[in-house]
mmCIF file of C-alpha atoms in Angstrom:
data_model
loop_
_atom_site.group_PDB
_atom_site.id
_atom_site.type_symbol
_atom_site.label_atom_id
_atom_site.label_comp_id
_atom_site.label_asym_id
_atom_site.label_seq_id
_atom_site.Cartn_x
_atom_site.Cartn_y
_atom_site.Cartn_z
ATOM 1 C CA MET A 1 -25.983 -11.843 -9.501
ATOM 2 C CA GLN A 2 -22.488 -11.533 -10.176
ATOM 3 C CA ASN A 3 -22.852 -13.083 -13.790
ATOM 4 C CA GLU A 4 -25.799 -10.464 -14.034
ATOM 5 C CA TYR A 5 -23.337 -6.853 -12.803
ATOM 6 C CA ALA A 6 -19.729 -8.700 -13.753
ATOM 7 C CA GLY A 7 -18.996 -6.912 -17.238
ATOM 8 C CA THR A 8 -20.975 -3.371 -16.295
ATOM 9 C CA VAL A 9 -18.007 -0.683 -14.729
ATOM 10 C CA LEU A 10 -16.289 -2.259 -18.480
ATOM 11 C CA ALA A 11 -20.054 -1.175 -20.402
ATOM 12 C CA LEU A 12 -20.051 1.863 -18.711
ATOM 13 C CA VAL A 13 -16.844 3.001 -19.263
ATOM 14 C CA ARG A 14 -17.500 2.022 -23.101
ATOM 15 C CA ALA A 15 -20.821 4.527 -23.857
ATOM 16 C CA LEU A 16 -19.739 7.265 -22.659
ATOM 17 C CA VAL A 17 -16.490 7.487 -24.423
ATOM 18 C CA VAL A 18 -18.634 6.179 -27.864
ATOM 19 C CA ALA A 19 -21.175 8.901 -26.438
ATOM 20 C CA SER A 20 -18.566 11.795 -25.968
ATOM 21 C CA LYS A 21 -17.019 11.467 -29.320
ATOM 22 C CA SER A 22 -20.438 11.093 -31.171
ATOM 23 C CA GLY A 23 -22.403 13.685 -29.880
ATOM 24 C CA GLU A 24 -25.684 10.746 -28.748
ATOM 25 C CA THR A 25 -27.442 11.262 -25.366
ATOM 26 C CA LEU A 26 -25.941 8.842 -22.875
ATOM 27 C CA LEU A 27 -29.928 7.257 -23.726
ATOM 28 C CA GLU A 28 -29.245 6.794 -27.502
ATOM 29 C CA VAL A 29 -26.383 4.885 -26.527
ATOM 30 C CA ALA A 30 -27.884 2.528 -24.249
ATOM 31 C CA ASP A 31 -29.523 1.834 -27.105
ATOM 32 C CA ARG A 32 -27.955 1.274 -29.525
ATOM 33 C CA LEU A 33 -25.369 -0.356 -28.452
ATOM 34 C CA PRO A 34 -25.320 -3.982 -26.834
ATOM 35 C CA MET A 35 -24.612 -4.847 -23.553
ATOM 36 C CA PRO A 36 -25.887 -5.547 -19.809
ATOM 37 C CA ALA A 37 -29.277 -4.934 -19.339
ATOM 38 C CA SER A 38 -27.721 -3.099 -15.981
ATOM 39 C CA ALA A 39 -25.788 -1.418 -17.313
ATOM 40 C CA ALA A 40 -28.553 0.052 -19.582
ATOM 41 C CA ARG A 41 -30.512 0.835 -16.473
ATOM 42 C CA ILE A 42 -27.701 2.992 -15.157
ATOM 43 C CA LEU A 43 -27.178 4.828 -18.330
ATOM 44 C CA ARG A 44 -31.144 5.565 -18.605
ATOM 45 C CA SER A 45 -30.224 6.709 -14.805
ATOM 46 C CA ALA A 46 -28.056 8.821 -15.277
ATOM 47 C CA VAL A 47 -30.125 12.151 -15.522
ATOM 48 C CA GLY A 48 -29.355 16.401 -15.283
ATOM 49 C CA ALA A 49 -30.065 16.007 -11.627
ATOM 50 C CA GLY A 50 -26.051 13.720 -10.847
ATOM 51 C CA SER A 51 -23.915 12.213 -12.477
ATOM 52 C CA ILE A 52 -22.852 8.821 -13.302
ATOM 53 C CA SER A 53 -19.092 11.093 -12.027
ATOM 54 C CA ASP A 54 -20.096 10.727 -8.630
ATOM 55 C CA PRO A 55 -19.473 7.852 -6.717
ATOM 56 C CA ALA A 56 -21.446 10.065 -4.049
ATOM 57 C CA TRP A 57 -24.731 10.582 -5.993
ATOM 58 C CA ALA A 58 -23.933 7.394 -8.056
ATOM 59 C CA GLY A 59 -23.827 5.478 -4.742
ATOM 60 C CA GLN A 60 -27.900 5.835 -5.023
ATOM 61 C CA LEU A 61 -28.236 4.508 -8.303
ATOM 62 C CA ALA A 62 -29.365 0.652 -6.606
ATOM 63 C CA ASP A 63 -27.573 -0.701 -9.836
ATOM 64 C CA LEU A 64 -24.362 0.426 -10.087
ATOM 65 C CA ALA A 65 -23.592 0.258 -5.725
ATOM 66 C CA ALA A 66 -24.191 -4.327 -7.148
ATOM 67 C CA ALA A 67 -21.966 -3.247 -10.189
ATOM 68 C CA SER A 68 -19.425 -1.442 -7.387
ATOM 69 C CA SER A 69 -19.436 -4.387 -5.146
ATOM 70 C CA ILE A 70 -18.955 -6.862 -7.406
ATOM 71 C CA PHE A 71 -16.367 -4.947 -10.234
ATOM 72 C CA MET A 72 -14.133 -4.538 -6.130
ATOM 73 C CA GLN A 73 -14.567 -8.101 -5.828
ATOM 74 C CA GLN A 74 -13.333 -9.145 -8.953
ATOM 75 C CA LEU A 75 -10.201 -6.012 -7.532
ATOM 76 C CA GLY A 76 -7.988 -10.782 -6.707
ATOM 77 C CA GLY A 77 -4.978 -9.828 -4.114
ATOM 78 C CA ARG A 78 -3.658 -6.405 -6.539
ATOM 79 C CA SER A 79 -5.892 -4.080 -3.213
ATOM 80 C CA ALA A 80 -5.100 -5.578 0.734
ATOM 81 C CA PHE A 81 -7.297 -3.581 1.310
ATOM 82 C CA ALA A 82 -9.673 -4.494 -0.696
ATOM 83 C CA ALA A 83 -9.484 -8.148 0.110
ATOM 84 C CA LEU A 84 -8.445 -8.128 3.716
ATOM 85 C CA LEU A 85 -12.867 -6.805 4.115
ATOM 86 C CA ASP A 86 -13.749 -8.911 2.095
ATOM 87 C CA LEU A 87 -12.359 -11.581 3.376
ATOM 88 C CA GLY A 88 -13.467 -10.164 6.845
ATOM 89 C CA VAL A 89 -10.263 -10.088 8.137
ATOM 90 C CA ILE A 90 -11.216 -5.201 7.944
ATOM 91 C CA THR A 91 -14.493 -4.892 10.151
ATOM 92 C CA LYS A 92 -16.764 -3.790 7.613
ATOM 93 C CA ALA A 93 -18.526 -1.002 8.613
ATOM 94 C CA PRO A 94 -21.163 1.345 6.612
ATOM 95 C CA LEU A 95 -19.416 5.671 6.364
ATOM 96 C CA ARG A 96 -21.083 8.362 7.583
ATOM 97 C CA SER A 97 -21.955 6.040 10.760
ATOM 98 C CA ARG A 98 -19.943 6.156 14.373
ATOM 99 C CA VAL A 99 -17.920 3.871 15.663
ATOM 100 C CA GLY A 100 -16.235 2.376 18.744
ATOM 101 C CA ALA A 101 -13.337 -0.016 20.111
ATOM 102 C CA ILE A 102 -13.921 -2.082 23.050
ATOM 103 C CA SER A 103 -11.383 -0.841 25.530
ATOM 104 C CA GLU A 104 -12.349 -2.913 28.693
ATOM 105 C CA GLY A 105 -14.231 -6.282 27.462
ATOM 106 C CA ALA A 106 -17.649 -7.098 30.008
ATOM 107 C CA ILE A 107 -17.186 -9.358 32.083
ATOM 108 C CA GLY A 108 -18.905 -13.233 32.614
ATOM 109 C CA ALA A 109 -19.698 -14.243 36.046
ATOM 110 C CA VAL A 110 -21.301 -17.649 37.054
ATOM 111 C CA ASN A 111 -23.377 -16.481 40.603
ATOM 112 C CA ALA A 112 -24.707 -18.165 44.132
ATOM 113 C CA GLU A 113 -28.183 -17.601 44.739
ATOM 114 C CA GLY A 114 -27.959 -14.425 46.586
ATOM 115 C CA LYS A 115 -25.105 -13.338 46.406
ATOM 116 C CA ALA A 116 -23.262 -9.727 44.797
ATOM 117 C CA ARG A 117 -22.625 -9.262 41.234
ATOM 118 C CA PRO A 118 -19.459 -8.171 39.739
ATOM 119 C CA VAL A 119 -20.114 -5.117 37.635
ATOM 120 C CA SER A 120 -17.601 -4.197 35.006
ATOM 121 C CA ARG A 121 -16.861 -0.836 33.735
ATOM 122 C CA MET A 122 -17.280 -0.904 29.727
ATOM 123 C CA SER A 123 -15.234 2.351 27.749
ATOM 124 C CA LEU A 124 -16.207 3.224 23.734
ATOM 125 C CA ASN A 125 -13.974 5.657 21.797
ATOM 126 C CA GLY A 126 -14.244 5.664 17.970
ATOM 127 C CA ASP A 127 -15.302 9.341 15.683
ATOM 128 C CA ALA A 128 -18.110 9.146 12.510
ATOM 129 C CA LEU A 129 -16.376 6.684 9.545
ATOM 130 C CA LEU A 130 -16.005 9.959 6.905
ATOM 131 C CA PRO A 131 -15.442 8.804 3.070
ATOM 132 C CA GLN A 132 -13.527 10.279 1.446
ATOM 133 C CA ARG A 133 -12.330 9.438 -2.222
ATOM 134 C CA ALA A 134 -9.656 6.965 -4.518
ATOM 135 C CA ASP A 135 -9.429 8.285 -7.920
ATOM 136 C CA ALA A 136 -7.941 5.995 -10.407
ATOM 137 C CA ILE A 137 -6.797 7.627 -13.657
ATOM 138 C CA VAL A 138 -5.836 6.017 -17.143
ATOM 139 C CA VAL A 139 -4.974 6.513 -19.918
ATOM 140 C CA LEU A 140 -5.160 4.235 -22.846
ATOM 141 C CA SER A 141 -5.988 4.447 -27.099
ATOM 142 C CA ARG A 142 -9.427 4.827 -28.025
ATOM 143 C CA GLU A 143 -9.577 1.635 -30.297
ATOM 144 C CA VAL A 144 -9.212 -0.712 -27.672
ATOM 145 C CA ILE A 145 -11.888 0.833 -25.488
ATOM 146 C CA GLU A 146 -14.448 0.804 -28.306
ATOM 147 C CA ASN A 147 -12.821 -2.682 -29.646
ATOM 148 C CA SER A 148 -15.837 -4.615 -28.937
ATOM 149 C CA SER A 149 -13.705 -8.542 -28.465
ATOM 150 C CA ALA A 150 -13.391 -10.320 -26.239
ATOM 151 C CA ALA A 151 -9.494 -10.174 -25.929
ATOM 152 C CA SER A 152 -9.624 -5.789 -25.757
ATOM 153 C CA GLN A 153 -12.098 -5.957 -23.011
ATOM 154 C CA ALA A 154 -10.386 -8.189 -20.705
ATOM 155 C CA PHE A 155 -7.067 -5.778 -21.215
ATOM 156 C CA VAL A 156 -9.144 -2.315 -20.443
ATOM 157 C CA SER A 157 -10.835 -4.320 -18.232
ATOM 158 C CA ARG A 158 -7.662 -5.190 -16.014
ATOM 159 C CA GLN A 159 -5.575 -2.180 -16.543
ATOM 160 C CA LEU A 160 -8.493 -0.575 -14.891
ATOM 161 C CA ARG A 161 -8.567 -3.158 -11.711
ATOM 162 C CA ARG A 162 -5.662 -2.300 -11.314
ATOM 163 C CA ALA A 163 -5.354 0.902 -11.204
ATOM 164 C CA VAL A 164 -8.005 1.077 -8.975
ATOM 165 C CA ALA A 165 -6.930 -1.315 -7.100
ATOM 166 C CA LYS A 166 -3.982 0.531 -6.287
ATOM 167 C CA ALA A 167 -5.486 4.689 -5.099
ATOM 168 C CA LEU A 168 -7.895 2.743 -3.268
ATOM 169 C CA ASP A 169 -4.090 0.565 -1.270
ATOM 170 C CA VAL A 170 -3.064 4.536 -1.625
ATOM 171 C CA GLY A 171 -5.595 5.559 0.202
ATOM 172 C CA PHE A 172 -5.921 3.466 2.561
ATOM 173 C CA PHE A 173 -2.657 3.161 3.707
ATOM 174 C CA ASP A 174 -2.470 7.593 3.737
ATOM 175 C CA THR A 175 -4.920 7.450 6.205
ATOM 176 C CA LEU A 176 -4.252 4.381 8.768
ATOM 177 C CA LEU A 177 -0.342 5.424 8.899
ATOM 178 C CA THR A 178 -0.400 8.587 10.751
ATOM 179 C CA SER A 179 2.700 9.771 13.517
ATOM 180 C CA ALA A 180 0.975 7.446 16.085
ATOM 181 C CA THR A 181 1.301 4.819 14.066
ATOM 182 C CA PRO A 182 3.684 3.051 16.281
ATOM 183 C CA SER A 183 7.367 2.622 13.827
ATOM 184 C CA PHE A 184 9.835 0.321 13.928
ATOM 185 C CA SER A 185 13.363 0.372 12.115
ATOM 186 C CA SER A 186 14.175 -2.456 11.263
ATOM 187 C CA THR A 187 17.122 -4.737 12.767
ATOM 188 C CA GLY A 188 18.416 -6.425 9.522
ATOM 189 C CA ASP A 189 17.298 -9.872 11.677
ATOM 190 C CA HIS A 190 13.349 -11.254 10.593
ATOM 191 C CA PRO A 191 12.344 -12.883 13.734
ATOM 192 C CA THR A 192 13.649 -10.189 16.246
ATOM 193 C CA ASP A 193 11.710 -7.655 13.805
ATOM 194 C CA LEU A 194 8.719 -9.715 12.806
ATOM 195 C CA LYS A 195 8.235 -10.347 17.030
ATOM 196 C CA ILE A 196 8.519 -6.728 17.395
ATOM 197 C CA LEU A 197 5.794 -6.258 15.291
ATOM 198 C CA LEU A 198 3.982 -9.174 16.800
ATOM 199 C CA ASP A 199 4.569 -8.168 20.728
ATOM 200 C CA ALA A 200 3.310 -4.243 19.528
ATOM 201 C CA VAL A 201 -0.114 -5.589 17.370
ATOM 202 C CA ASN A 202 -1.237 -9.422 18.936
ATOM 203 C CA THR A 203 -3.004 -8.738 21.770
ATOM 204 C CA GLY A 204 -4.247 -12.471 21.441
ATOM 205 C CA GLU A 205 -7.979 -11.390 21.259
ATOM 206 C CA GLY A 206 -8.228 -10.110 17.540
ATOM 207 C CA ARG A 207 -7.700 -10.937 14.279
ATOM 208 C CA LEU A 208 -4.890 -10.109 12.626
ATOM 209 C CA ALA A 209 -2.662 -9.928 9.268
ATOM 210 C CA TRP A 210 0.456 -8.915 7.186
ATOM 211 C CA ILE A 211 0.781 -6.378 4.726
ATOM 212 C CA ALA A 212 4.316 -6.032 2.694
ATOM 213 C CA ALA A 213 4.900 -3.568 0.086
ATOM 214 C CA THR A 214 6.458 -5.551 -3.365
ATOM 215 C CA ASP A 215 9.843 -5.172 -2.331
ATOM 216 C CA VAL A 216 10.026 -6.878 1.168
ATOM 217 C CA GLY A 217 7.086 -9.615 -0.245
ATOM 218 C CA ASN A 218 9.660 -10.985 -2.600
ATOM 219 C CA SER A 219 11.712 -11.235 0.661
ATOM 220 C CA ILE A 220 9.482 -12.803 2.433
ATOM 221 C CA CYS A 221 8.642 -16.034 -0.146
ATOM 222 C CA LEU A 222 12.580 -16.138 -0.182
ATOM 223 C CA LEU A 223 13.426 -16.899 3.484
ATOM 224 C CA MET A 224 12.776 -20.494 3.045
ATOM 225 C CA ASP A 225 11.936 -21.258 6.765
ATOM 226 C CA GLY A 226 9.146 -23.132 7.171
ATOM 227 C CA ARG A 227 7.075 -20.773 7.952
ATOM 228 C CA GLY A 228 3.921 -19.908 5.506
ATOM 229 C CA ASP A 229 3.698 -20.550 1.876
ATOM 230 C CA ALA A 230 3.993 -16.541 1.131
ATOM 231 C CA SER A 231 3.879 -15.617 -1.822
ATOM 232 C CA PRO A 232 5.266 -12.464 -3.988
ATOM 233 C CA GLU A 233 2.075 -11.052 -5.492
ATOM 234 C CA GLY A 234 -1.342 -10.692 -3.643
ATOM 235 C CA LEU A 235 -2.724 -13.041 -0.597
ATOM 236 C CA SER A 236 -1.199 -15.882 1.187
ATOM 237 C CA GLU A 237 -0.124 -17.108 4.233
ATOM 238 C CA PHE A 238 2.977 -16.279 6.392
ATOM 239 C CA VAL A 239 3.964 -17.784 9.598
ATOM 240 C CA GLY A 240 -0.071 -18.848 9.793
ATOM 241 C CA LEU A 241 -1.383 -15.355 9.499
ATOM 242 C CA THR A 242 -2.808 -14.091 5.402
ATOM 243 C CA LEU A 243 0.150 -11.732 4.309
ATOM 244 C CA ALA A 244 -1.618 -9.161 1.743
ATOM 245 C CA ILE A 245 1.379 -7.762 -0.530
ATOM 246 C CA SER A 246 0.716 -4.300 -2.061
ATOM 247 C CA PRO A 247 2.231 -1.793 -4.021
ATOM 248 C CA GLY A 248 0.756 1.148 -2.234
ATOM 249 C CA LEU A 249 3.046 1.172 -0.037
ATOM 250 C CA PRO A 250 6.844 2.660 0.343
ATOM 251 C CA ALA A 251 9.841 0.093 -0.360
ATOM 252 C CA GLY A 252 11.082 -1.357 2.696
ATOM 253 C CA MET A 253 7.672 -1.110 5.257
ATOM 254 C CA LEU A 254 5.438 -4.485 6.569
ATOM 255 C CA VAL A 255 2.347 -3.635 8.649
ATOM 256 C CA LEU A 256 0.860 -5.904 11.132
ATOM 257 C CA ILE A 257 -3.067 -4.963 11.765
ATOM 258 C CA ASP A 258 -5.238 -6.426 14.006
ATOM 259 C CA GLY A 259 -8.699 -6.065 11.669
ATOM 260 C CA ASP A 260 -10.971 -6.192 15.086
ATOM 261 C CA GLN A 261 -9.905 -2.880 15.994
ATOM 262 C CA VAL A 262 -9.755 -1.174 12.125
ATOM 263 C CA VAL A 263 -13.133 -0.443 10.822
ATOM 264 C CA ALA A 264 -13.586 0.211 7.285
ATOM 265 C CA ASP A 265 -15.524 0.177 4.226
ATOM 266 C CA ILE A 266 -15.994 0.265 0.502
ATOM 267 C CA GLN A 267 -18.440 1.909 -2.103
ATOM 268 C CA SER A 268 -20.123 3.484 -5.050
ATOM 269 C CA LEU A 269 -17.850 3.970 -8.525
ATOM 270 C CA GLY A 270 -17.761 7.546 -9.851
ATOM 271 C CA ILE A 271 -17.437 6.652 -13.510
ATOM 272 C CA ASP A 272 -15.685 9.786 -16.035
ATOM 273 C CA VAL A 273 -13.846 10.236 -19.493
ATOM 274 C CA ALA A 274 -11.979 12.527 -21.147
ATOM 275 C CA ARG A 275 -11.352 13.355 -24.810
ATOM 276 C CA HIS A 276 -9.204 17.082 -24.945
ATOM 277 C CA ALA A 277 -7.704 17.017 -21.808
ATOM 278 C CA ALA A 278 -3.515 17.230 -21.092
ATOM 279 C CA LEU A 279 -1.785 14.918 -18.461
ATOM 280 C CA GLU A 280 1.352 14.673 -17.215
ATOM 281 C CA MET A 281 1.927 11.197 -18.448
ATOM 282 C CA ASN A 282 4.436 10.057 -14.883
ATOM 283 C CA ASP A 283 3.932 8.281 -12.076
ATOM 284 C CA ALA A 284 5.412 10.959 -9.975
ATOM 285 C CA PRO A 285 3.922 14.911 -11.233
ATOM 286 C CA VAL A 286 5.984 17.513 -10.068
ATOM 287 C CA GLY A 287 4.462 20.342 -8.693
ATOM 288 C CA ASP A 288 0.512 20.785 -7.775
ATOM 289 C CA ALA A 289 -2.221 23.624 -7.905
ATOM 290 C CA GLY A 290 -0.475 25.872 -5.173
ATOM 291 C CA THR A 291 3.387 25.326 -6.969
ATOM 292 C CA PRO A 292 2.824 25.395 -10.832
ATOM 293 C CA THR A 293 5.636 23.564 -12.148
ATOM 294 C CA ALA A 294 6.289 23.389 -15.622
ATOM 295 C CA THR A 295 6.890 20.078 -17.103
ATOM 296 C CA ALA A 296 5.312 18.263 -20.776
ATOM 297 C CA LEU A 297 1.974 17.528 -21.198
ATOM 298 C CA THR A 298 0.155 15.157 -23.586
ATOM 299 C CA SER A 299 -2.377 15.460 -24.952
ATOM 300 C CA LEU A 300 -4.681 13.263 -25.921
ATOM 301 C CA TRP A 301 -7.553 14.308 -28.496
ATOM 302 C CA GLN A 302 -3.600 15.027 -30.583
ATOM 303 C CA THR A 303 -3.068 10.784 -28.981
ATOM 304 C CA ASN A 304 -6.333 9.457 -30.462
ATOM 305 C CA ALA A 305 -5.769 7.814 -26.557
ATOM 306 C CA VAL A 306 -8.766 8.890 -23.499
ATOM 307 C CA ALA A 307 -8.535 9.437 -19.821
ATOM 308 C CA ILE A 308 -10.612 7.172 -17.329
ATOM 309 C CA ARG A 309 -11.588 8.547 -13.981
ATOM 310 C CA LEU A 310 -12.606 5.979 -11.508
ATOM 311 C CA SER A 311 -13.623 6.902 -7.953
ATOM 312 C CA SER A 312 -14.968 5.287 -5.001
ATOM 313 C CA LEU A 313 -15.644 6.803 -2.381
ATOM 314 C CA PHE A 314 -13.416 4.317 1.300
ATOM 315 C CA GLY A 315 -13.406 5.693 4.443
ATOM 316 C CA ALA A 316 -11.443 3.390 7.167
ATOM 317 C CA ALA A 317 -10.264 4.352 11.026
ATOM 318 C CA THR A 318 -8.557 2.234 13.971
ATOM 319 C CA GLY A 319 -10.358 2.166 17.405
ATOM 320 C CA THR A 320 -7.495 1.976 19.331
ATOM 321 C CA ALA A 321 -3.477 2.890 19.015
ATOM 322 C CA ASP A 322 -2.455 -0.878 18.806
ATOM 323 C CA ALA A 323 -4.190 -1.668 15.835
ATOM 324 C CA LEU A 324 -0.780 -1.193 13.916
ATOM 325 C CA ALA A 325 2.645 -2.189 13.363
ATOM 326 C CA ILE A 326 4.708 -0.562 10.851
ATOM 327 C CA MET A 327 8.319 -2.313 10.598
ATOM 328 C CA THR A 328 10.758 0.301 8.116
ATOM 329 C CA ASP A 329 14.037 -0.453 6.147
ATOM 330 C CA ILE A 330 13.297 -3.988 6.018
ATOM 331 C CA THR A 331 16.717 -5.363 4.007
ATOM 332 C CA TRP A 332 16.249 -9.145 4.183
ATOM 333 C CA GLY A 333 17.825 -11.255 1.386
ATOM 334 C CA SER A 334 16.551 -14.988 1.089
ATOM 335 C CA LEU A 335 17.994 -16.452 4.430
ATOM 336 C CA ALA A 336 17.912 -20.097 4.557
ATOM 337 C CA SER A 337 16.434 -21.191 8.224
ATOM 338 C CA GLY A 338 19.249 -22.498 11.212
#
């Protein structure tokens, strides 16, 4: 199935760009352009009752749901959230469902005949895993999108995956890292810092993983202390636990999570394109809808560019207060073991 849906998302993006330029309907584009059969079926299904730009509606399309799943798997280690979910470190639960965590487990016992059987108390807490929307916007030249060469398609596909990965991580951490999350400032000594995080999260019953900001990941891979084969990008291992690097975390931050106490899911993508918008080409835009701020805008039409928006539905929640902890202001250097 992976081969069947591998290029579906990219084909849909290209078809939407061509349709916006030529004025053709998506059905006409699907009949004219060479594309995977799954992409053609999706374009023919996108009738007036809905739009593939809406991930909630698009999720009802079986082909787009399958293509979205394959696309998320292709993110690799770019998204710490998606990677840990795919590995099974983070517990997967369906969106819109009620989730709970066992705060006191049941007691098992072997009893002789006629003896009283112990009964333990089990309490559940949690709430609905509500869907949220993460939007990734990529601006590319129209020529590179419409180009059907393998090099062009590989370039566009890579840019789309990078944007979606960061949007998912930012949304994931914004959801989980709240004022109630246990937070510690770095002592400057990495063994002491690691011990603080482990004491805060490790119960001996869960599945732990580190998530590091990119600068912290750089420091960890240079520690040279034999605690693991750490890499400054993607997924690796540190202190015998999975280590994921994420650009969605602020600099100087390291997170330790207990995946058994974090439930999440990522569902269907929504795809939309624009050719006549004016955008602020800035990673940190100024102002917002409530406080308009004068800023330079770039016209997509004048620059012959196309904006692509990929929207994904995701949800994340923690079951207990000790599901994760964060360490901030980390400035570890290249240290040798003593």
